[in-house]
């Protein structure tokens, strides 16, 4: 099957490469000509495990191509995916649909023969209707079906997630479109990933509801962690105890510095706006966003408390800056508000991240960027684990302590160390939702 993927960002590139790997012929299109040129040279615009190899194999096999012009690829395609960004609109938090609607107009101009237009971008309910209206207005002659097919991949595990989804949601009532979608996803379907056919509006809501639910789960355990700190309980035991209940489930119950990333914050915000516009109230989602928002600065106060309350003139070293491991994505990373709060309190900030330093430099200034965890710890009063990269899980604690000032502090915002062990290495240690060791 011939596929045009409009937008070659995180989702477009991963989806395009995976569809090509299934045997389809995919052209990934992007307006960013420099990105397309780099991809043709084999350079990846993002850090994502396994992606470079997947792209190379399929590019060489002639199943994956890149283009900065959508005309030819759209004309040839049986399915055209819209995978452009839908960032938060400045000022009001609605999803900014400018890129989606522009793409729809550009696609309309090139349509030839029956074409399924698939919205993979995360878009508010009703966007599919508007995409269809735009296309029919521009090309009354065109034979199209507009489908919603939201994407649930996680950055850092994007290829595995795309190839082994819990479900594939296809929002369309059109029988021909459903057939095309089934053919596209056939390899996954054969592997027993359920293909869930819904109405288009249902599919649009499913994506937002899923993200809002997961973000709420994270935020719930973060508040339970705060309670545990006050009453001397251990949030990890509590999370295990509730997570073993199948009705609750173990995932997304890790207390930490608050969620971030390119999806949860903007999607939850957009969902609230959609609800308000339709006169429905989503108070749980609103509360969840507010709780998460204040949490990052609260983490800075936790660091200050571990250092005796005053950060002026102190040096704080951060390990990890990206919003999660195995990505270089800094969008809405908790580290951004944390660094700003530490600087506001008078601290000097040093930092190291295995993949996100270039992206971080674009959003965080006045930070000393270091070459590795030990260089980062040099001369610091406190070391803060912000992102749980594998390489931070078995650090040489003696070496770290020797590099730091007297009475060093380790604040573990991801609970990856055992308190007794860190204290044995003569650190003052604090983590999230666990009793502070004496
Ligand atoms: N990143 C994730 O983990 C993830 C997961 C699921 C869903 N989503 C959703 O998928 C969508 C895309 O997210 P992303 O992270 O891949 O975005 P991104 O910003 O990384 O990439 C979007 C790309 O689209 C290109 N683009 C914009 N308009 C274009 C046009 N008219 N023609 C060609 N190219 C165009 C941009 O140049 C950019 O390269 C968003 O709606 C997002 O919410 C993202």
CSV table of C-alpha atoms and ligand atoms in Angstrom, one decimal:
chain,number,residue,atom,x,y,z
A,1,UNK,CA,0.0,0.0,0.0
A,2,UNK,CA,1.2,3.5,-0.7
A,3,UNK,CA,1.3,5.9,2.2
A,4,UNK,CA,2.1,9.6,2.5
A,5,UNK,CA,3.0,10.8,6.0
A,6,UNK,CA,2.6,14.6,6.3
A,7,UNK,CA,4.8,15.8,9.2
A,8,UNK,CA,8.0,13.9,9.9
A,9,UNK,CA,8.4,14.7,13.6
A,10,UNK,CA,8.4,12.2,16.4
A,11,UNK,CA,5.1,10.5,15.4
A,12,UNK,CA,5.4,10.9,11.7
A,13,UNK,CA,8.9,9.5,11.4
A,14,UNK,CA,8.4,6.6,13.8
A,15,UNK,CA,5.0,5.7,12.2
A,16,UNK,CA,6.4,6.1,8.7
A,17,UNK,CA,9.4,3.9,9.3
A,18,UNK,CA,7.3,1.2,11.0
A,19,UNK,CA,4.7,1.1,8.2
A,20,UNK,CA,7.6,0.8,5.7
A,21,UNK,CA,8.9,-2.0,7.8
A,22,UNK,CA,5.5,-3.8,7.5
A,23,UNK,CA,6.1,-3.7,3.7
A,24,UNK,CA,4.2,-0.6,2.7
A,25,UNK,CA,5.7,2.1,0.5
A,26,UNK,CA,5.9,5.3,2.6
A,27,UNK,CA,7.0,8.8,1.8
A,28,UNK,CA,7.6,11.0,4.9
A,29,UNK,CA,7.0,14.6,4.0
A,30,UNK,CA,8.0,17.6,6.0
A,31,UNK,CA,8.1,21.4,5.3
A,32,UNK,CA,11.4,21.6,7.1
A,33,UNK,CA,13.7,21.0,4.1
A,34,UNK,CA,16.8,20.8,6.3
A,35,UNK,CA,15.2,17.9,8.3
A,36,UNK,CA,14.4,16.1,5.0
A,37,UNK,CA,17.9,16.6,3.7
A,38,UNK,CA,19.4,15.3,7.0
A,39,UNK,CA,17.2,12.2,6.9
A,40,UNK,CA,18.3,11.5,3.3
A,41,UNK,CA,21.9,11.6,4.6
A,42,UNK,CA,20.9,9.1,7.3
A,43,UNK,CA,20.9,11.6,10.2
A,44,UNK,CA,18.1,11.4,12.7
A,45,UNK,CA,16.4,14.6,13.9
A,46,UNK,CA,15.5,13.0,17.2
A,47,UNK,CA,17.1,10.6,19.6
A,48,UNK,CA,15.0,7.4,19.8
A,49,UNK,CA,16.3,3.9,20.4
A,50,UNK,CA,16.4,1.7,17.2
A,51,UNK,CA,15.1,4.5,14.9
A,52,UNK,CA,18.2,5.1,12.9
A,53,UNK,CA,18.6,1.4,12.0
A,54,UNK,CA,14.9,1.0,11.1
A,55,UNK,CA,15.0,4.1,8.9
A,56,UNK,CA,18.2,3.0,7.2
A,57,UNK,CA,17.0,-0.6,6.5
A,58,UNK,CA,13.8,0.6,4.9
A,59,UNK,CA,15.3,3.5,3.1
A,60,UNK,CA,17.8,1.2,1.5
A,61,UNK,CA,15.1,-1.3,0.6
A,62,UNK,CA,13.3,1.5,-1.3
A,63,UNK,CA,10.2,1.3,0.9
A,64,UNK,CA,10.8,4.6,2.8
A,65,UNK,CA,11.4,7.9,1.0
A,66,UNK,CA,11.6,11.5,2.2
A,67,UNK,CA,10.3,14.7,0.5
A,68,UNK,CA,9.7,18.3,1.3
A,69,UNK,CA,6.9,18.5,-1.3
A,70,UNK,CA,3.7,16.6,-0.6
A,71,UNK,CA,2.3,16.8,-4.2
A,72,UNK,CA,3.6,13.6,-5.7
A,73,UNK,CA,3.4,11.5,-2.6
A,74,UNK,CA,-0.2,12.5,-1.9
A,75,UNK,CA,-1.3,11.9,-5.5
A,76,UNK,CA,0.1,8.4,-5.4
A,77,UNK,CA,-1.1,7.5,-1.9
A,78,UNK,CA,-4.0,5.4,-0.9
A,79,UNK,CA,-3.7,6.7,2.7
A,80,UNK,CA,-2.4,10.1,3.6
A,81,UNK,CA,-1.6,10.6,7.3
A,82,UNK,CA,-1.6,14.0,9.0
A,83,UNK,CA,1.0,13.8,11.7
A,84,UNK,CA,1.8,17.5,12.2
A,85,UNK,CA,2.2,19.2,15.6
A,86,UNK,CA,-0.8,20.4,17.6
A,87,UNK,CA,0.9,22.6,20.3
A,88,UNK,CA,-0.9,24.6,23.0
A,89,UNK,CA,-2.2,27.8,21.5
A,90,UNK,CA,-0.6,30.7,23.1
A,91,UNK,CA,-2.8,32.5,25.5
A,92,UNK,CA,-5.7,30.1,26.0
A,93,UNK,CA,-4.4,26.5,26.1
A,94,UNK,CA,-6.6,25.3,23.2
A,95,UNK,CA,-4.9,22.9,20.8
A,96,UNK,CA,-3.5,25.0,17.9
A,97,UNK,CA,-4.9,23.4,14.8
A,98,UNK,CA,-3.2,25.7,12.3
A,99,UNK,CA,-0.8,23.0,11.1
A,100,UNK,CA,-3.5,20.4,10.7
A,101,UNK,CA,-5.8,22.7,8.7
A,102,UNK,CA,-3.0,23.9,6.5
A,103,UNK,CA,-2.0,20.3,5.8
A,104,UNK,CA,-5.6,19.5,5.0
A,105,UNK,CA,-5.7,22.3,2.4
A,106,UNK,CA,-2.4,21.3,0.9
A,107,UNK,CA,-3.5,17.7,0.7
A,108,UNK,CA,-6.8,18.6,-0.9
A,109,UNK,CA,-5.1,20.3,-3.8
A,110,UNK,CA,-3.3,17.1,-4.8
A,111,UNK,CA,-5.9,14.3,-4.2
A,112,UNK,CA,-6.3,11.8,-7.0
A,113,UNK,CA,-8.6,8.8,-6.8
A,114,UNK,CA,-10.1,7.3,-3.6
A,115,UNK,CA,-7.9,8.4,-0.7
A,116,UNK,CA,-8.2,7.8,3.0
A,117,UNK,CA,-7.0,10.8,5.0
A,118,UNK,CA,-6.0,9.8,8.5
A,119,UNK,CA,-5.5,12.2,11.3
A,120,UNK,CA,-2.8,10.8,13.6
A,121,UNK,CA,-2.1,14.1,15.3
A,122,UNK,CA,-3.8,14.5,18.7
A,123,UNK,CA,-6.8,16.7,17.9
A,124,UNK,CA,-9.9,17.9,19.7
A,125,UNK,CA,-13.2,16.4,19.0
A,126,UNK,CA,-14.7,17.8,15.9
A,127,UNK,CA,-11.4,18.3,14.1
A,128,UNK,CA,-12.1,15.4,11.7
A,129,UNK,CA,-15.3,17.1,10.7
A,130,UNK,CA,-13.5,20.3,10.0
A,131,UNK,CA,-10.7,18.5,8.0
A,132,UNK,CA,-13.5,16.9,5.9
A,133,UNK,CA,-15.2,20.2,5.4
A,134,UNK,CA,-12.0,21.9,4.3
A,135,UNK,CA,-11.3,19.1,1.8
A,136,UNK,CA,-14.8,18.9,0.4
A,137,UNK,CA,-14.9,22.7,0.0
A,138,UNK,CA,-11.6,22.8,-1.8
A,139,UNK,CA,-12.2,19.7,-3.9
A,140,UNK,CA,-16.0,18.8,-4.3
A,141,UNK,CA,-14.9,16.2,-6.8
A,142,UNK,CA,-12.6,14.3,-4.5
A,143,UNK,CA,-13.3,10.8,-3.3
A,144,UNK,CA,-12.1,10.8,0.3
A,145,UNK,CA,-12.8,9.4,3.7
A,146,UNK,CA,-11.4,11.2,6.8
A,147,UNK,CA,-10.4,8.9,9.6
A,148,UNK,CA,-9.2,9.5,13.1
A,149,UNK,CA,-6.4,7.1,14.2
A,150,UNK,CA,-4.7,8.5,17.3
A,151,UNK,CA,-1.3,7.4,18.2
A,152,UNK,CA,-0.4,6.1,21.7
A,153,UNK,CA,3.4,5.5,21.4
A,154,UNK,CA,5.7,6.6,24.2
A,155,UNK,CA,8.8,8.5,23.4
A,156,UNK,CA,11.9,6.4,24.3
A,157,UNK,CA,10.0,3.2,23.5
A,158,UNK,CA,8.3,4.5,20.4
A,159,UNK,CA,9.1,1.6,17.9
A,160,UNK,CA,8.2,-1.1,20.4
A,161,UNK,CA,4.9,0.7,21.2
A,162,UNK,CA,4.0,1.2,17.5
A,163,UNK,CA,4.7,-2.4,16.7
A,164,UNK,CA,3.1,-3.9,19.8
A,165,UNK,CA,0.2,-1.6,20.7
A,166,UNK,CA,-2.4,-2.5,23.3
A,167,UNK,CA,-5.0,-1.5,20.7
A,168,UNK,CA,-5.3,0.4,17.4
A,169,UNK,CA,-8.2,2.9,17.4
A,170,UNK,CA,-9.8,3.6,14.0
A,171,UNK,CA,-12.5,6.2,14.1
A,172,UNK,CA,-14.6,6.0,11.0
A,173,UNK,CA,-18.0,4.7,9.9
A,174,UNK,CA,-16.8,4.4,6.2
A,175,UNK,CA,-16.5,0.7,5.2
A,176,UNK,CA,-13.9,1.4,2.4
A,177,UNK,CA,-11.8,3.4,4.9
A,178,UNK,CA,-12.0,0.7,7.5
A,179,UNK,CA,-10.8,-1.8,4.8
A,180,UNK,CA,-7.8,0.4,4.0
A,181,UNK,CA,-6.9,0.8,7.7
A,182,UNK,CA,-7.2,-2.9,8.3
A,183,UNK,CA,-4.8,-3.6,5.4
A,184,UNK,CA,-2.3,-1.0,6.7
A,185,UNK,CA,-2.3,-2.5,10.2
A,186,UNK,CA,-2.6,-6.1,9.0
A,187,UNK,CA,0.8,-7.2,10.4
A,188,UNK,CA,-0.2,-6.0,13.9
A,189,UNK,CA,-3.7,-7.4,13.6
A,190,UNK,CA,-2.2,-10.8,12.8
A,191,UNK,CA,-0.2,-10.4,16.0
A,192,UNK,CA,-3.5,-10.0,17.8
A,193,UNK,CA,-3.4,-6.3,18.5
A,194,UNK,CA,-7.1,-5.4,18.7
A,195,UNK,CA,-8.3,-3.1,16.0
A,196,UNK,CA,-11.0,-1.0,17.7
A,197,UNK,CA,-13.4,0.6,15.2
A,198,UNK,CA,-15.3,3.6,16.7
A,199,UNK,CA,-17.0,6.7,15.4
A,200,UNK,CA,-14.6,9.5,14.5
A,201,UNK,CA,-15.5,11.7,17.4
A,202,UNK,CA,-15.1,8.7,19.8
A,203,UNK,CA,-11.6,8.1,18.6
A,204,UNK,CA,-10.7,11.8,19.1
A,205,UNK,CA,-12.0,11.7,22.7
A,206,UNK,CA,-10.3,8.4,23.4
A,207,UNK,CA,-6.8,9.9,22.9
A,208,UNK,CA,-7.4,12.8,25.2
A,209,UNK,CA,-9.2,10.8,27.8
A,210,UNK,CA,-6.4,8.2,27.9
A,211,UNK,CA,-3.7,10.9,28.3
A,212,UNK,CA,-5.7,12.7,31.0
A,213,UNK,CA,-6.3,9.5,32.9
A,214,UNK,CA,-2.6,8.5,32.9
A,215,UNK,CA,-1.5,12.0,33.9
A,216,UNK,CA,-4.1,11.9,36.7
A,217,UNK,CA,-2.7,8.5,37.9
A,218,UNK,CA,0.8,10.0,38.1
A,219,UNK,CA,-0.5,13.0,39.9
A,220,UNK,CA,-2.5,10.9,42.3
A,221,UNK,CA,0.6,8.9,43.4
A,222,UNK,CA,2.6,12.2,43.7
A,223,UNK,CA,0.1,13.6,46.2
A,224,UNK,CA,0.0,10.3,48.1
A,225,UNK,CA,3.8,10.6,48.2
A,226,UNK,CA,3.5,14.0,49.8
A,227,UNK,CA,1.2,12.5,52.4
A,228,UNK,CA,3.7,9.6,53.0
A,229,UNK,CA,6.4,12.1,53.7
A,230,UNK,CA,4.3,13.8,56.4
A,231,UNK,CA,3.2,10.6,58.1
A,232,UNK,CA,6.4,8.5,57.8
A,233,UNK,CA,5.1,5.9,55.2
A,234,UNK,CA,6.8,4.7,52.1
A,235,UNK,CA,5.1,5.6,48.8
A,236,UNK,CA,6.8,2.7,47.0
A,237,UNK,CA,5.2,0.2,49.3
A,238,UNK,CA,1.9,1.9,49.0
A,239,UNK,CA,2.2,2.0,45.1
A,240,UNK,CA,3.0,-1.7,45.1
A,241,UNK,CA,0.2,-2.5,47.5
A,242,UNK,CA,-2.4,-0.7,45.4
A,243,UNK,CA,-0.9,-1.5,42.0
A,244,UNK,CA,-1.2,-5.3,42.5
A,245,UNK,CA,-4.9,-4.7,42.4
A,246,UNK,CA,-5.7,-5.5,38.7
A,247,UNK,CA,-8.4,-2.8,38.7
A,248,UNK,CA,-5.7,-0.2,39.4
A,249,UNK,CA,-2.7,-1.7,37.7
A,250,UNK,CA,1.0,-1.1,38.5
A,251,UNK,CA,2.0,1.3,35.7
A,252,UNK,CA,2.1,5.1,36.1
A,253,UNK,CA,2.3,4.8,39.9
A,254,UNK,CA,5.9,6.0,40.3
A,255,UNK,CA,6.1,9.1,42.4
A,256,UNK,CA,8.4,11.8,41.1
A,257,UNK,CA,8.9,15.5,40.2
A,258,UNK,CA,5.6,15.8,38.2
A,259,UNK,CA,4.8,14.8,34.7
A,260,UNK,CA,6.0,16.7,31.6
A,261,UNK,CA,6.7,16.0,28.0
A,262,UNK,CA,5.2,17.0,24.7
A,263,UNK,CA,1.8,15.4,25.3
A,264,UNK,CA,0.3,15.1,28.8
A,265,UNK,CA,0.4,18.8,29.8
A,266,UNK,CA,-0.9,20.2,26.4
A,267,UNK,CA,-3.4,17.5,25.9
A,268,UNK,CA,-4.9,17.7,29.4
A,269,UNK,CA,-5.1,21.5,29.0
A,270,UNK,CA,-6.8,21.2,25.6
A,271,UNK,CA,-9.3,18.6,27.0
A,272,UNK,CA,-10.3,21.1,29.7
A,273,UNK,CA,-10.8,23.8,27.1
A,274,UNK,CA,-12.9,21.5,24.9
A,275,UNK,CA,-15.0,20.6,27.9
A,276,UNK,CA,-15.5,24.3,28.8
A,277,UNK,CA,-16.5,25.2,25.3
A,278,UNK,CA,-19.2,22.5,25.5
A,279,UNK,CA,-20.4,23.4,28.9
A,280,UNK,CA,-19.1,20.3,30.6
A,281,UNK,CA,-17.0,20.4,33.7
A,282,UNK,CA,-13.8,18.3,34.0
A,283,UNK,CA,-12.8,19.4,37.5
A,284,UNK,CA,-10.6,16.3,38.2
A,285,UNK,CA,-8.5,17.1,35.1
A,286,UNK,CA,-8.3,20.8,36.1
A,287,UNK,CA,-7.2,19.9,39.6
A,288,UNK,CA,-4.7,17.4,38.3
A,289,UNK,CA,-3.1,20.1,36.1
A,290,UNK,CA,-3.0,22.6,38.9
A,291,UNK,CA,-1.4,20.1,41.3
A,292,UNK,CA,1.2,19.1,38.7
A,293,UNK,CA,2.0,22.7,37.9
A,294,UNK,CA,3.1,23.7,41.4
A,295,UNK,CA,5.0,20.4,42.0
A,296,UNK,CA,8.2,21.3,40.0
A,297,UNK,CA,8.9,24.4,42.2
A,298,UNK,CA,8.1,22.3,45.2
A,299,UNK,CA,10.9,20.0,44.2
A,300,UNK,CA,13.3,23.0,44.3
A,301,UNK,CA,12.1,23.6,47.9
A,302,UNK,CA,12.9,20.0,48.7
A,303,UNK,CA,16.4,20.5,47.5
A,304,UNK,CA,16.7,23.7,49.5
A,305,UNK,CA,15.4,21.9,52.6
A,306,UNK,CA,18.0,19.1,52.2
A,307,UNK,CA,20.7,21.8,52.1
A,308,UNK,CA,19.5,23.5,55.3
A,309,UNK,CA,17.0,25.9,53.8
A,310,UNK,CA,19.2,28.4,51.9
A,311,UNK,CA,20.5,28.0,48.4
A,312,UNK,CA,22.2,31.3,48.0
A,313,UNK,CA,25.8,30.7,46.8
A,314,UNK,CA,25.3,26.9,46.8
A,315,UNK,CA,25.9,24.7,43.8
A,316,UNK,CA,23.3,22.2,42.7
A,317,UNK,CA,24.1,19.5,40.1
A,318,UNK,CA,21.3,18.0,38.1
A,319,UNK,CA,21.5,14.5,36.6
A,320,UNK,CA,19.0,14.3,33.7
A,321,UNK,CA,17.1,17.1,32.1
A,322,UNK,CA,14.8,15.4,29.6
A,323,UNK,CA,11.2,14.7,30.7
A,324,UNK,CA,12.0,10.9,30.6
A,325,UNK,CA,14.9,8.7,29.8
A,326,UNK,CA,15.8,7.6,26.2
A,327,UNK,CA,14.7,10.7,24.5
A,328,UNK,CA,16.3,14.1,23.9
A,329,UNK,CA,12.9,15.8,24.1
A,330,UNK,CA,12.8,18.8,26.4
A,331,UNK,CA,9.3,19.9,25.8
A,332,UNK,CA,7.6,20.7,29.1
A,333,UNK,CA,10.3,18.8,31.0
A,334,UNK,CA,10.0,19.2,34.8
A,335,UNK,CA,13.7,20.2,34.9
A,336,UNK,CA,12.9,23.5,33.2
A,337,UNK,CA,10.8,24.8,36.1
A,338,UNK,CA,13.1,23.1,38.6
A,339,UNK,CA,16.2,24.9,37.3
A,340,UNK,CA,14.4,28.3,37.2
A,341,UNK,CA,13.2,27.8,40.8
A,342,UNK,CA,16.7,26.8,42.0
A,343,UNK,CA,18.2,29.9,40.3
A,344,UNK,CA,15.5,32.1,41.7
A,345,UNK,CA,16.6,30.9,45.2
A,346,UNK,CA,20.2,31.9,44.4
A,347,UNK,CA,21.7,28.5,43.5
A,348,UNK,CA,24.3,28.0,40.7
A,349,UNK,CA,23.2,25.1,38.5
A,350,UNK,CA,25.3,22.5,36.8
A,351,UNK,CA,23.8,19.7,34.7
A,352,UNK,CA,24.4,16.6,32.7
A,353,UNK,CA,22.0,14.7,30.4
A,354,UNK,CA,23.0,11.7,28.2
A,355,UNK,CA,21.1,12.9,25.2
A,356,UNK,CA,19.2,16.1,25.9
A,357,UNK,CA,22.0,18.7,26.4
A,358,UNK,CA,21.6,20.4,22.9
A,359,UNK,CA,17.9,20.7,23.3
A,360,UNK,CA,18.3,21.9,26.9
A,361,UNK,CA,20.7,24.7,25.9
A,362,UNK,CA,17.9,26.1,23.8
A,363,UNK,CA,15.6,26.5,26.8
A,364,UNK,CA,17.8,26.8,29.9
A,365,UNK,CA,20.4,29.5,30.3
A,366,UNK,CA,23.0,30.2,33.0
A,367,UNK,CA,23.6,26.5,33.5
A,368,UNK,CA,27.0,24.9,33.4
A,369,UNK,CA,26.7,21.9,31.1
A,370,UNK,CA,29.1,19.1,32.1
A,371,UNK,CA,30.5,16.0,30.3
A,372,UNK,CA,29.3,13.3,32.6
A,373,UNK,CA,27.8,12.6,36.0
A,374,UNK,CA,31.1,12.8,37.9
A,375,UNK,CA,32.2,16.0,36.2
A,376,UNK,CA,28.7,17.4,37.0
A,377,UNK,CA,29.1,16.5,40.7
A,378,UNK,CA,32.5,18.2,41.0
A,379,UNK,CA,32.3,21.0,43.6
A,380,UNK,CA,28.5,20.7,44.0
A,381,UNK,CA,26.7,20.9,47.4
A,382,UNK,CA,23.8,18.8,46.2
A,383,UNK,CA,23.3,16.3,43.4
A,384,UNK,CA,19.7,15.9,42.2
A,385,UNK,CA,18.6,12.9,40.1
A,386,UNK,CA,15.9,14.4,37.8
A,387,UNK,CA,15.6,11.8,35.0
A,388,UNK,CA,16.0,8.1,35.6
A,389,UNK,CA,18.4,7.3,32.8
A,390,UNK,CA,19.9,3.7,33.1
A,391,UNK,CA,23.4,5.1,33.5
A,392,UNK,CA,22.4,6.9,36.7
A,393,UNK,CA,21.2,3.8,38.4
A,394,UNK,CA,24.5,2.4,39.5
A,395,UNK,CA,26.7,5.4,40.1
A,396,UNK,CA,30.0,5.1,42.1
A,397,UNK,CA,28.7,6.9,45.2
A,398,UNK,CA,32.2,7.2,46.8
A,399,UNK,CA,33.5,8.8,43.7
A,400,UNK,CA,30.6,11.2,43.6
A,401,UNK,CA,31.0,12.1,47.3
A,402,UNK,CA,34.7,12.7,46.9
A,403,UNK,CA,34.0,15.1,44.0
A,404,UNK,CA,31.5,17.1,46.0
A,405,UNK,CA,31.8,19.6,48.9
A,406,UNK,CA,31.7,18.5,52.5
A,407,UNK,CA,28.4,17.0,53.8
A,408,UNK,CA,27.1,16.3,50.3
A,409,UNK,CA,23.4,16.0,49.6
A,410,UNK,CA,21.8,13.6,47.2
A,411,UNK,CA,18.1,14.3,46.3
A,412,UNK,CA,16.7,11.4,44.3
A,413,UNK,CA,13.5,12.6,42.6
A,414,UNK,CA,13.0,9.2,40.9
A,415,UNK,CA,13.6,7.0,44.0
A,416,UNK,CA,16.2,4.9,42.2
A,417,UNK,CA,18.5,4.4,45.2
A,418,UNK,CA,17.9,2.7,48.5
A,419,UNK,CA,18.1,5.2,51.3
A,420,UNK,CA,20.2,3.0,53.6
A,421,UNK,CA,22.8,2.4,50.9
A,422,UNK,CA,23.2,6.1,50.1
A,423,UNK,CA,23.5,7.1,53.7
A,424,UNK,CA,26.1,4.4,54.2
A,425,UNK,CA,28.2,6.3,51.6
A,426,UNK,CA,27.9,9.4,53.9
A,427,UNK,CA,25.4,11.4,51.9
A,428,UNK,CA,22.5,13.4,53.3
A,429,UNK,CA,19.7,11.7,51.3
A,430,UNK,CA,16.2,12.6,50.4
A,431,UNK,CA,13.8,11.1,47.9
A,432,UNK,CA,10.1,11.3,47.1
A,433,UNK,CA,7.5,10.0,49.4
A,434,UNK,CA,9.9,7.9,51.5
A,435,UNK,CA,11.0,8.3,55.1
A,436,UNK,CA,14.3,10.3,55.3
A,437,UNK,CA,17.0,8.0,56.7
A,438,UNK,CA,18.6,9.2,59.9
B,1,LIG,N1,5.5,12.9,20.6
B,1,LIG,C1,4.8,12.0,21.1
B,1,LIG,O1,5.2,11.1,21.9
B,1,LIG,C2,3.3,11.8,20.6
B,1,LIG,C3,2.6,10.7,20.9
B,1,LIG,C4,1.3,10.6,20.4
B,1,LIG,C5,0.7,11.6,19.7
B,1,LIG,N2,1.4,12.7,19.5
B,1,LIG,C6,0.8,13.8,18.7
B,1,LIG,O2,1.2,13.7,17.3
B,1,LIG,C7,1.3,14.9,16.7
B,1,LIG,C8,2.7,15.2,16.2
B,1,LIG,O3,3.6,15.2,17.3
B,1,LIG,P1,5.2,15.2,17.2
B,1,LIG,O4,5.8,15.1,18.5
B,1,LIG,O5,5.6,14.2,16.2
B,1,LIG,O6,5.4,16.7,16.5
B,1,LIG,P2,6.7,17.4,16.0
B,1,LIG,O7,6.6,18.8,16.3
B,1,LIG,O8,7.9,16.6,16.4
B,1,LIG,O9,6.6,17.2,14.4
B,1,LIG,C9,5.7,17.8,13.6
B,1,LIG,C10,6.3,18.0,12.2
B,1,LIG,O10,5.3,18.4,11.3
B,1,LIG,C11,6.0,19.3,10.3
B,1,LIG,N3,4.9,20.0,9.6
B,1,LIG,C12,4.0,20.9,10.1
B,1,LIG,N4,3.2,21.3,9.2
B,1,LIG,C13,3.5,20.7,8.0
B,1,LIG,C14,2.9,20.6,6.7
B,1,LIG,N5,1.9,21.3,6.4
B,1,LIG,N6,3.5,19.8,5.8
B,1,LIG,C15,4.6,19.0,6.2
B,1,LIG,N7,5.1,19.0,7.4
B,1,LIG,C16,4.6,19.8,8.3
B,1,LIG,C17,6.9,20.1,11.2
B,1,LIG,O11,7.9,20.7,10.4
B,1,LIG,C18,7.4,19.1,12.2
B,1,LIG,O12,8.6,18.5,11.7
B,1,LIG,C19,0.9,15.9,17.8
B,1,LIG,O13,-0.5,16.2,17.6
B,1,LIG,C20,1.1,15.2,19.1
B,1,LIG,O14,0.2,15.6,20.1
B,1,LIG,C21,2.7,12.9,19.9
